[in-house]
Amino acid sequence: MGDRNDRVPMMTGRTRRSTIGPTPAGGNSKQANGSKQSSAGEKMPSHPSHSNGKVKKEKQVHEPVRTPQERSKICERLSCHVLQESLLSSASGYSNYRGILNWCVVMLVLSNARLFLENLLKYGILVDPIQVVSLFLKDPYSWPAPCLVIVSNVFIMAALYTERRLSVGTISETTGTFLYLVNLTTLLCFPSATVLTLTSMTPAGGVFALGVYTILFMKLYSYKDVNMWCREIRHTKARTLTRSHSCPSVAQSNGSAVHAHVSYPGNLTYRDICYFVFAPTLCYELNFPRSPRIRKSFLLRRLFEMLFFIQLLIGLVQQWIVPTIQNSMKPFQDMDFSRMMERMLKLAVPNHLIWLIFFYWFFHSSMNFVAELMQFGDREFYRDWWNSETVTYFWSNWNIPVHKWCLRHFYKPIMRRGANKWVAQTAVFLVSAFFHEYLVSVPLRMFRLWAFMGMMSQIPLAWFVGRFLRGNHGNAAVWISLIIGQPVAVLMYVHDYYVIHYVSQS
């Protein structure tokens, strides 16, 4: 029984193989696992998996080995699409628009070249360098603006004398504050009164003289504050007296200057205050950062830029700005708003181009020239204002010397007195608006407050741009305000000046 039971499964197995296995003698057959048998008498494998494994091994042996490069080429043949965004889509993260920028520059040059050619064909060549002299001098023997600038040394010496008296305790802080108040007030009132009463003073000469006095006012205000802070520190800690650092007599070592350190009141010297007056900064320090030497090649490049760009500015004003303004008087007199808008847009392009050239000429070429000549180390005269996404960022970065002065001597003192940020910012814009109007209305001898209102309008504009516009939209809003706002103010002042001095006289 046991033997029989043992044989049954074997017979069953043979019977199963015979049903699907060999065909009549001599023929090839296929098995259930798909392997081929060469003859009927050949013994079949005992288990299908064994045959499968052998076939796989044979295939692996005969399959050629491919390098990663060959595999990548095969993949490239089989597929050519990947998951990705279009380049101009914001989700792509693409930021290299150098070609588009070059295209914009080419289009800008071509369009302005067409306008310039049209101007030449219409008006001819109007550039006259000799005529510029008449803008500053009516009488070649009368030089009121340079004489007014020379008189400013009186206010400088008055500030130095006051500080020396305060340093030794000859006068009290209250008396010193009163003397400074008189000195700084006179510093603003005296030149303006001279410009208004002196008929030989031209508008261009008046702007130059008042600009010098405004810069001197801000410098002496900073000089007063810093020395006052030094006296407050001296009351708590004794200071070692050394000679002045700001413009010392220095030893030379391999072409590099070796500068000594200074402490209060060793800075109260003529050399020190003269260095500060001519240095390209409005904020006073006892120890200015100094460059090790004067780079002659750098100095010559900046000098060449200064001479070239000032000639370019004069030529553009004479050839482009003056004819456009002269042709704008009739639409303003007739109150033809469509023609007024057309004149304003026509003036916007050359006016903005001149403003950009002036920025480079003054803040880069001129100030770097003076800084290199005086070995003044801090050359941050501007930041990336062209990337401004808000109005406040623009005003904080396009004129760093003024921004530092406002922040150090006006904004932070107001904040320390408990005022909030909005009040302090409004006060800064108010002071800036006053000086803008001071530098325009007094030389023109008329008071229209266009510059003042233009500066004060920056407050609601800053709020609107900061609240509703961000990124590229904010940057576009800043550029539009610069391109459109300035021609409006220029046309307003020129129109009023023309009406007062020409129409009323005729």
Coordinates of C-alpha atoms in Angstrom, one line a residue:
M1 CA 0.0 0.0 0.0
G2 CA 2.8 2.3 1.0
D3 CA 4.6 1.6 -2.3
R4 CA 1.5 2.2 -4.3
N5 CA 0.7 5.5 -2.7
D6 CA 4.3 6.6 -3.3
R7 CA 4.0 5.7 -7.0
V8 CA 0.8 7.6 -7.7
P9 CA 2.2 11.1 -7.6
M10 CA 5.0 10.1 -9.9
M11 CA 2.7 8.6 -12.4
T12 CA 0.6 11.6 -12.2
G13 CA 3.6 13.8 -12.9
R14 CA 4.6 11.8 -15.9
T15 CA 1.1 11.8 -17.3
R16 CA 1.0 15.6 -17.0
R17 CA 4.3 16.1 -18.8
S18 CA 3.3 13.7 -21.5
T19 CA 0.1 15.6 -22.3
I20 CA 1.8 18.9 -23.0
G21 CA 5.3 17.7 -23.7
P22 CA 6.7 15.6 -26.6
T23 CA 5.1 15.2 -30.0
P24 CA 5.7 12.1 -32.1
A25 CA 9.3 11.0 -32.4
G26 CA 11.8 13.3 -34.1
G27 CA 9.7 16.5 -33.7
N28 CA 10.5 19.6 -31.6
S29 CA 8.1 20.6 -28.9
K30 CA 7.2 23.5 -26.7
Q31 CA 6.8 23.4 -22.9
A32 CA 4.4 25.4 -20.8
N33 CA 7.3 27.6 -19.7
G34 CA 8.1 28.5 -23.3
S35 CA 11.5 26.6 -23.6
K36 CA 12.3 24.6 -26.6
Q37 CA 13.3 20.8 -26.7
S38 CA 15.6 19.5 -29.4
S39 CA 14.4 15.9 -29.6
A40 CA 11.7 13.6 -28.2
G41 CA 14.2 11.4 -26.3
E42 CA 15.9 14.3 -24.5
K43 CA 15.1 14.5 -20.8
M44 CA 13.0 17.4 -19.7
P45 CA 13.9 19.6 -16.7
S46 CA 12.3 18.6 -13.4
H47 CA 11.0 22.1 -12.5
P48 CA 10.1 25.0 -14.8
S49 CA 11.9 27.6 -12.7
H50 CA 15.2 26.0 -13.4
S51 CA 14.8 26.4 -17.1
N52 CA 13.7 30.0 -16.7
G53 CA 16.8 30.9 -14.8
K54 CA 19.1 29.3 -17.4
V55 CA 17.4 31.3 -20.1
K56 CA 17.9 34.6 -18.2
K57 CA 21.5 33.8 -17.6
E58 CA 22.0 33.1 -21.2
K59 CA 20.4 36.4 -22.2
Q60 CA 22.6 38.3 -19.7
V61 CA 25.7 36.7 -21.0
H62 CA 24.9 37.6 -24.6
E63 CA 23.5 41.1 -23.9
P64 CA 26.2 43.9 -24.7
V65 CA 27.4 46.1 -21.8
R66 CA 26.5 49.8 -22.5
T67 CA 28.2 52.8 -21.0
P68 CA 26.2 55.6 -19.3
Q69 CA 26.8 57.9 -22.3
E70 CA 25.3 55.2 -24.6
R71 CA 22.3 54.8 -22.3
S72 CA 21.7 58.6 -22.3
K73 CA 21.8 58.7 -26.1
I74 CA 19.2 55.9 -26.2
C75 CA 17.0 57.8 -23.8
E76 CA 17.3 60.9 -25.9
R77 CA 16.2 59.0 -28.9
L78 CA 13.2 57.5 -27.1
S79 CA 12.0 60.7 -25.3
C80 CA 12.4 64.5 -26.0
H81 CA 9.9 66.0 -23.5
V82 CA 10.4 67.0 -19.9
L83 CA 8.2 68.8 -17.3
Q84 CA 9.1 72.5 -17.6
E85 CA 7.7 76.1 -17.8
S86 CA 8.0 78.6 -20.6
L87 CA 10.9 81.0 -20.1
L88 CA 8.8 84.2 -19.9
S89 CA 6.6 82.6 -17.2
S90 CA 7.2 83.8 -13.7
A91 CA 7.2 80.1 -12.5
S92 CA 10.2 79.3 -14.7
G93 CA 12.7 81.2 -12.5
Y94 CA 14.5 82.5 -15.6
S95 CA 16.3 85.8 -15.0
N96 CA 18.9 86.2 -17.8
Y97 CA 17.3 88.9 -20.0
R98 CA 20.6 90.4 -21.2
G99 CA 19.6 90.1 -24.8
I100 CA 16.3 92.0 -24.2
L101 CA 18.2 94.6 -22.3
N102 CA 20.6 95.1 -25.2
W103 CA 17.6 95.3 -27.5
C104 CA 16.1 98.0 -25.3
V105 CA 19.4 100.0 -25.4
V106 CA 19.6 99.7 -29.2
M107 CA 16.0 100.8 -29.6
L108 CA 16.6 103.7 -27.1
V109 CA 19.6 104.9 -29.1
L110 CA 17.8 104.6 -32.4
S111 CA 14.8 106.5 -31.2
N112 CA 16.8 109.3 -29.6
A113 CA 19.0 109.5 -32.6
R114 CA 15.9 110.1 -34.8
L115 CA 14.8 112.8 -32.4
F116 CA 18.2 114.4 -32.4
L117 CA 18.4 114.3 -36.2
E118 CA 15.0 115.9 -36.4
N119 CA 16.1 118.6 -34.0
L120 CA 19.2 119.3 -36.1
L121 CA 17.2 119.5 -39.3
K122 CA 14.7 121.9 -37.7
Y123 CA 16.9 124.2 -35.7
G124 CA 20.4 123.7 -37.0
I125 CA 23.4 123.6 -34.6
L126 CA 22.6 125.7 -31.5
V127 CA 25.5 124.7 -29.3
D128 CA 27.6 127.7 -28.2
P129 CA 30.1 127.1 -25.3
I130 CA 30.9 130.8 -25.1
Q131 CA 27.2 131.6 -24.3
V132 CA 27.5 129.6 -21.1
V133 CA 29.7 132.3 -19.6
S134 CA 26.9 134.8 -19.9
L135 CA 24.7 132.6 -17.8
F136 CA 27.0 133.3 -14.8
L137 CA 28.2 136.8 -15.7
K138 CA 26.3 139.7 -17.0
D139 CA 29.2 142.1 -16.5
P140 CA 32.7 140.5 -17.2
Y141 CA 34.1 142.8 -14.5
S142 CA 31.5 141.8 -11.9
W143 CA 31.7 138.3 -10.3
P144 CA 28.9 138.3 -7.6
A145 CA 28.6 134.6 -7.2
P146 CA 32.3 133.8 -6.7
C147 CA 32.6 136.7 -4.3
L148 CA 29.6 135.4 -2.3
V149 CA 31.2 132.0 -2.1
I150 CA 34.5 133.6 -0.7
V151 CA 32.5 135.4 2.0
S152 CA 31.3 132.0 3.3
N153 CA 34.7 131.6 5.0
V154 CA 33.5 134.0 7.7
F155 CA 30.8 131.6 8.8
I156 CA 33.3 128.7 8.8
M157 CA 35.7 130.6 11.1
A158 CA 32.8 131.7 13.3
A159 CA 31.9 128.0 13.8
L160 CA 35.5 127.0 14.6
Y161 CA 35.9 129.9 17.1
T162 CA 32.6 129.0 18.8
E163 CA 33.8 125.4 19.2
R164 CA 37.1 126.4 20.6
R165 CA 35.4 128.6 23.3
L166 CA 33.1 125.7 24.1
S167 CA 35.9 123.2 24.4
V168 CA 37.7 125.2 27.1
G169 CA 34.6 126.2 28.9
T170 CA 34.8 129.9 28.2
I171 CA 31.2 130.0 27.1
S172 CA 28.3 127.9 28.3
E173 CA 26.4 125.4 26.1
T174 CA 23.4 127.7 26.0
T175 CA 25.5 130.6 24.7
G176 CA 27.2 128.3 22.2
T177 CA 23.8 127.1 21.0
F178 CA 22.6 130.7 20.6
L179 CA 25.8 131.7 18.6
Y180 CA 25.3 128.7 16.3
L181 CA 21.7 129.6 15.8
V182 CA 22.7 133.1 14.7
N183 CA 25.5 131.8 12.6
L184 CA 23.4 129.2 10.7
T185 CA 20.4 131.5 10.3
T186 CA 22.6 134.2 8.8
L187 CA 24.3 131.5 6.6
L188 CA 20.9 130.9 4.9
C189 CA 19.5 134.5 4.9
F190 CA 22.5 136.5 3.8
P191 CA 23.1 134.8 0.4
S192 CA 19.4 134.8 -0.4
A193 CA 19.1 138.5 0.4
T194 CA 22.2 139.2 -1.7
V195 CA 20.8 137.2 -4.7
L196 CA 17.4 138.9 -4.5
T197 CA 18.8 142.5 -4.2
L198 CA 21.8 142.3 -6.5
T199 CA 20.7 142.8 -10.1
S200 CA 23.9 141.6 -11.6
M201 CA 23.4 138.1 -10.1
T202 CA 22.1 135.8 -12.8
P203 CA 19.8 132.8 -12.1
A204 CA 22.6 130.3 -12.8
G205 CA 25.1 132.2 -10.6
G206 CA 22.4 132.4 -7.9
V207 CA 21.8 128.6 -8.0
F208 CA 25.6 128.0 -7.7
A209 CA 26.1 130.4 -4.8
L210 CA 23.0 129.2 -2.9
G211 CA 24.0 125.5 -3.5
V212 CA 27.4 126.2 -1.9
Y213 CA 25.8 127.9 1.1
T214 CA 23.2 125.1 1.6
I215 CA 26.0 122.5 1.6
L216 CA 28.0 124.6 4.1
F217 CA 24.9 124.9 6.3
M218 CA 24.5 121.1 6.5
K219 CA 28.2 120.6 7.1
L220 CA 28.4 123.2 10.0
Y221 CA 25.3 121.8 11.5
S222 CA 26.9 118.3 11.6
Y223 CA 30.1 119.9 12.9
K224 CA 28.2 121.4 15.8
D225 CA 26.4 118.2 16.7
V226 CA 29.5 115.9 16.6
N227 CA 31.6 118.3 18.8
M228 CA 28.7 118.6 21.2
W229 CA 28.5 114.7 21.4
C230 CA 32.3 114.7 22.1
R231 CA 31.9 117.1 25.0
E232 CA 29.2 115.0 26.5
I233 CA 31.4 111.9 26.3
R234 CA 34.3 113.9 27.7
H235 CA 32.3 114.7 30.8
T236 CA 32.1 111.0 31.6
K237 CA 35.5 109.8 30.4
A238 CA 38.8 111.7 30.0
R239 CA 40.2 111.9 26.5
T240 CA 43.9 111.9 25.4
L241 CA 44.6 115.0 23.3
T242 CA 46.3 114.3 20.0
R243 CA 46.8 116.3 16.8
S244 CA 44.1 116.3 14.2
H245 CA 43.6 113.3 12.0
S246 CA 41.2 114.7 9.4
C247 CA 44.0 116.7 7.6
P248 CA 47.2 116.0 9.5
S249 CA 50.8 116.5 8.4
V250 CA 51.6 112.9 7.7
A251 CA 54.7 110.9 7.0
Q252 CA 55.2 109.0 3.7
S253 CA 56.0 105.4 3.6
N254 CA 56.4 103.8 0.1
G255 CA 54.0 106.2 -1.3
S256 CA 51.3 105.5 1.3
A257 CA 50.2 108.0 3.9
V258 CA 50.4 107.1 7.6
H259 CA 47.6 108.8 9.5
A260 CA 47.4 109.4 13.2
H261 CA 44.3 109.1 15.4
V262 CA 42.6 112.1 16.8
S263 CA 40.4 112.8 19.8
Y264 CA 38.5 115.8 21.0
P265 CA 39.5 118.7 21.2
G266 CA 42.5 118.0 19.1
N267 CA 40.3 118.2 16.0
L268 CA 39.5 121.9 16.5
T269 CA 42.1 123.2 14.0
Y270 CA 42.0 125.1 10.7
R271 CA 43.4 122.2 8.7
D272 CA 40.7 119.9 10.1
I273 CA 37.7 122.1 9.4
C274 CA 39.1 123.0 5.9
Y275 CA 39.5 119.3 5.1
F276 CA 35.9 118.7 6.2
V277 CA 34.5 121.6 4.2
F278 CA 36.1 120.3 0.9
A279 CA 35.5 116.6 1.7
P280 CA 32.7 114.9 -0.3
T281 CA 30.5 114.4 2.7
L282 CA 28.0 116.3 4.8
C283 CA 28.6 114.3 8.1
Y284 CA 31.5 115.3 10.3
E285 CA 33.8 112.8 12.0
L286 CA 37.0 113.2 14.0
N287 CA 38.6 110.3 12.1
F288 CA 37.5 109.9 8.5
P289 CA 38.4 106.7 6.7
R290 CA 41.4 107.4 4.5
S291 CA 42.7 105.7 1.4
P292 CA 46.4 104.7 1.5
R293 CA 47.5 106.7 -1.6
I294 CA 46.3 108.7 -4.6
R295 CA 45.8 106.6 -7.7
K296 CA 46.8 108.9 -10.6
S297 CA 45.2 106.8 -13.4
F298 CA 41.9 106.8 -11.5
L299 CA 42.1 110.5 -10.9
L300 CA 42.8 111.2 -14.6
R301 CA 39.8 109.0 -15.7
R302 CA 37.4 110.9 -13.4
L303 CA 38.8 114.2 -14.6
F304 CA 38.2 113.2 -18.3
E305 CA 34.7 112.2 -17.4
M306 CA 34.0 115.5 -15.7
L307 CA 35.2 117.5 -18.6
F308 CA 33.4 115.4 -21.2
F309 CA 30.0 115.1 -19.5
I310 CA 29.8 118.8 -18.5
Q311 CA 30.3 119.7 -22.2
L312 CA 27.7 117.1 -23.2
L313 CA 25.2 118.5 -20.6
I314 CA 25.7 122.0 -21.9
G315 CA 25.2 120.9 -25.5
L316 CA 22.1 118.9 -24.8
V317 CA 20.5 121.8 -22.9
Q318 CA 21.3 124.3 -25.7
Q319 CA 20.3 122.0 -28.6
W320 CA 17.4 120.1 -27.1
I321 CA 15.9 121.7 -24.0
V322 CA 15.9 125.4 -24.9
P323 CA 14.0 125.0 -28.2
T324 CA 11.5 122.6 -26.7
I325 CA 10.8 125.1 -23.8
Q326 CA 10.5 128.0 -26.2
N327 CA 7.9 126.2 -28.3
S328 CA 6.0 125.3 -25.1
M329 CA 5.1 128.9 -24.2
K330 CA 2.2 129.4 -26.6
P331 CA 0.3 126.3 -25.6
F332 CA 0.6 127.4 -21.9
Q333 CA -0.6 130.9 -22.7
D334 CA -3.6 129.5 -24.7
M335 CA -4.2 126.8 -22.1
D336 CA -4.3 124.2 -24.8
F337 CA -4.2 121.1 -22.7
S338 CA -3.6 118.6 -25.5
R339 CA -0.6 120.6 -26.8
M340 CA 0.6 121.2 -23.2
M341 CA 0.6 117.4 -22.7
E342 CA 2.5 116.9 -26.0
R343 CA 5.1 119.5 -25.1
M344 CA 5.5 117.9 -21.6
L345 CA 6.1 114.4 -23.1
K346 CA 8.5 115.8 -25.7
L347 CA 10.5 117.5 -22.9
A348 CA 10.4 114.3 -20.7
V349 CA 13.0 112.4 -22.8
P350 CA 15.8 115.0 -23.0
N351 CA 15.1 116.2 -19.5
H352 CA 15.4 112.7 -18.1
L353 CA 18.5 112.0 -20.1
I354 CA 20.2 115.1 -18.9
W355 CA 19.2 114.2 -15.3
L356 CA 20.9 110.8 -15.6
I357 CA 24.0 112.3 -17.1
F358 CA 24.1 114.9 -14.4
F359 CA 23.8 112.1 -11.8
Y360 CA 26.8 110.3 -13.2
W361 CA 28.8 113.5 -13.6
F362 CA 28.2 114.7 -10.0
F363 CA 27.8 111.6 -7.8
H364 CA 30.3 109.4 -9.6
S365 CA 32.9 111.4 -11.6
S366 CA 33.1 114.6 -9.6
M367 CA 32.7 113.2 -6.1
N368 CA 35.1 110.4 -6.7
F369 CA 37.6 112.9 -8.2
V370 CA 37.5 115.0 -5.0
A371 CA 37.6 111.9 -2.8
E372 CA 40.6 110.5 -4.6
L373 CA 42.4 113.9 -4.4
M374 CA 41.7 114.2 -0.7
Q375 CA 42.2 110.5 0.0
F376 CA 38.7 110.2 1.4
G377 CA 38.0 106.6 1.9
D378 CA 34.2 106.4 2.0
R379 CA 33.1 106.3 -1.6
E380 CA 29.5 105.2 -1.1
F381 CA 27.8 108.3 -2.7
Y382 CA 24.9 106.3 -4.1
R383 CA 23.3 102.9 -4.0
D384 CA 21.2 100.9 -6.4
W385 CA 18.3 103.5 -6.6
W386 CA 17.5 102.3 -10.1
N387 CA 16.1 99.0 -8.6
S388 CA 13.8 101.0 -6.2
E389 CA 10.4 99.3 -5.7
T390 CA 9.2 102.1 -3.4
V391 CA 9.5 105.8 -3.4
T392 CA 11.1 105.9 0.1
Y393 CA 13.8 103.4 -1.1
F394 CA 14.7 105.8 -4.0
W395 CA 15.0 108.8 -1.8
S396 CA 17.1 106.8 0.7
N397 CA 19.6 105.5 -1.9
W398 CA 20.1 108.0 -4.8
N399 CA 21.9 110.6 -2.7
I400 CA 23.7 108.9 0.2
P401 CA 25.5 112.0 1.6
V402 CA 22.1 113.8 2.1
H403 CA 20.5 110.6 3.3
K404 CA 23.1 110.1 6.0
W405 CA 22.9 113.7 7.2
C406 CA 19.0 113.5 7.4
L407 CA 19.2 110.2 9.2
R408 CA 21.9 111.2 11.7
H409 CA 21.1 114.8 12.5
F410 CA 17.3 115.0 11.9
Y411 CA 15.4 111.7 11.7
K412 CA 17.0 109.9 14.6
P413 CA 16.9 112.9 17.0
I414 CA 13.2 113.3 16.2
M415 CA 12.6 109.6 16.9
R416 CA 14.5 109.8 20.2
R417 CA 12.1 112.6 21.3
G418 CA 9.2 110.1 21.1
A419 CA 7.8 110.9 17.6
N420 CA 6.6 108.0 15.5
K421 CA 8.1 106.9 12.2
W422 CA 5.5 108.6 10.0
V423 CA 6.0 112.0 11.7
A424 CA 9.7 111.8 11.4
Q425 CA 9.6 110.9 7.7
T426 CA 7.1 113.7 7.0
A427 CA 9.5 116.2 8.8
V428 CA 12.4 115.0 6.6
F429 CA 10.4 115.5 3.4
L430 CA 9.3 118.9 4.7
V431 CA 12.9 120.0 5.2
S432 CA 13.9 118.6 1.8
A433 CA 11.0 120.5 0.2
F434 CA 12.1 123.7 1.8
F435 CA 15.6 123.5 0.4
H436 CA 14.4 122.5 -3.0
E437 CA 12.2 125.6 -3.1
Y438 CA 15.0 127.7 -1.6
L439 CA 17.4 126.7 -4.4
V440 CA 14.9 127.4 -7.2
S441 CA 12.6 130.3 -6.2
V442 CA 15.3 132.6 -4.8
P443 CA 17.6 132.6 -7.9
L444 CA 14.6 133.0 -10.2
R445 CA 13.3 135.8 -7.9
M446 CA 9.8 134.4 -7.8
F447 CA 7.9 132.2 -5.3
R448 CA 5.5 129.7 -6.9
L449 CA 6.1 126.7 -4.5
W450 CA 6.1 124.2 -7.4
A451 CA 9.3 122.5 -6.1
F452 CA 7.9 122.5 -2.5
M453 CA 4.6 120.9 -3.6
G454 CA 6.4 118.4 -5.8
M455 CA 8.5 117.2 -2.9
M456 CA 5.5 117.1 -0.5
S457 CA 3.5 115.1 -3.1
Q458 CA 6.1 112.4 -2.6
I459 CA 4.5 111.5 0.7
P460 CA 1.1 110.3 -0.6
L461 CA 2.9 108.8 -3.6
A462 CA 5.2 106.8 -1.3
W463 CA 2.2 105.6 0.7
F464 CA 0.3 104.5 -2.5
V465 CA 3.3 102.7 -4.1
G466 CA 4.2 101.0 -0.8
R467 CA 0.7 99.9 -0.2
F468 CA -0.6 98.8 -3.6
L469 CA 2.4 98.3 -5.8
R470 CA 5.3 95.9 -5.3
G471 CA 8.1 94.4 -7.3
N472 CA 8.3 95.4 -11.0
H473 CA 5.1 97.5 -10.7
G474 CA 6.6 99.6 -7.9
N475 CA 9.8 100.1 -9.8
A476 CA 7.8 101.2 -12.9
A477 CA 5.9 103.7 -10.7
V478 CA 9.2 105.2 -9.4
W479 CA 10.5 105.6 -12.9
I480 CA 7.3 107.2 -14.2
S481 CA 7.4 109.7 -11.3
L482 CA 11.0 110.6 -12.2
I483 CA 10.4 110.9 -16.0
I484 CA 7.1 112.8 -15.8
G485 CA 7.4 114.7 -12.6
Q486 CA 10.5 116.7 -13.4
P487 CA 9.3 118.1 -16.8
V488 CA 6.1 119.3 -15.2
A489 CA 8.0 121.3 -12.6
V490 CA 10.4 122.6 -15.2
L491 CA 7.6 123.8 -17.5
M492 CA 5.8 125.4 -14.6
Y493 CA 8.8 127.5 -13.5
V494 CA 9.8 128.4 -17.0
H495 CA 6.3 129.5 -17.9
D496 CA 6.0 131.7 -14.8
Y497 CA 9.5 133.1 -15.3
Y498 CA 8.6 133.9 -19.0
V499 CA 5.3 135.6 -18.0
I500 CA 6.9 137.7 -15.3
H501 CA 10.1 138.8 -17.1
Y502 CA 8.9 139.0 -20.7
V503 CA 5.1 139.2 -21.1
S504 CA 4.6 141.7 -18.3
Q505 CA 7.4 144.0 -19.6
S506 CA 6.1 144.0 -23.1

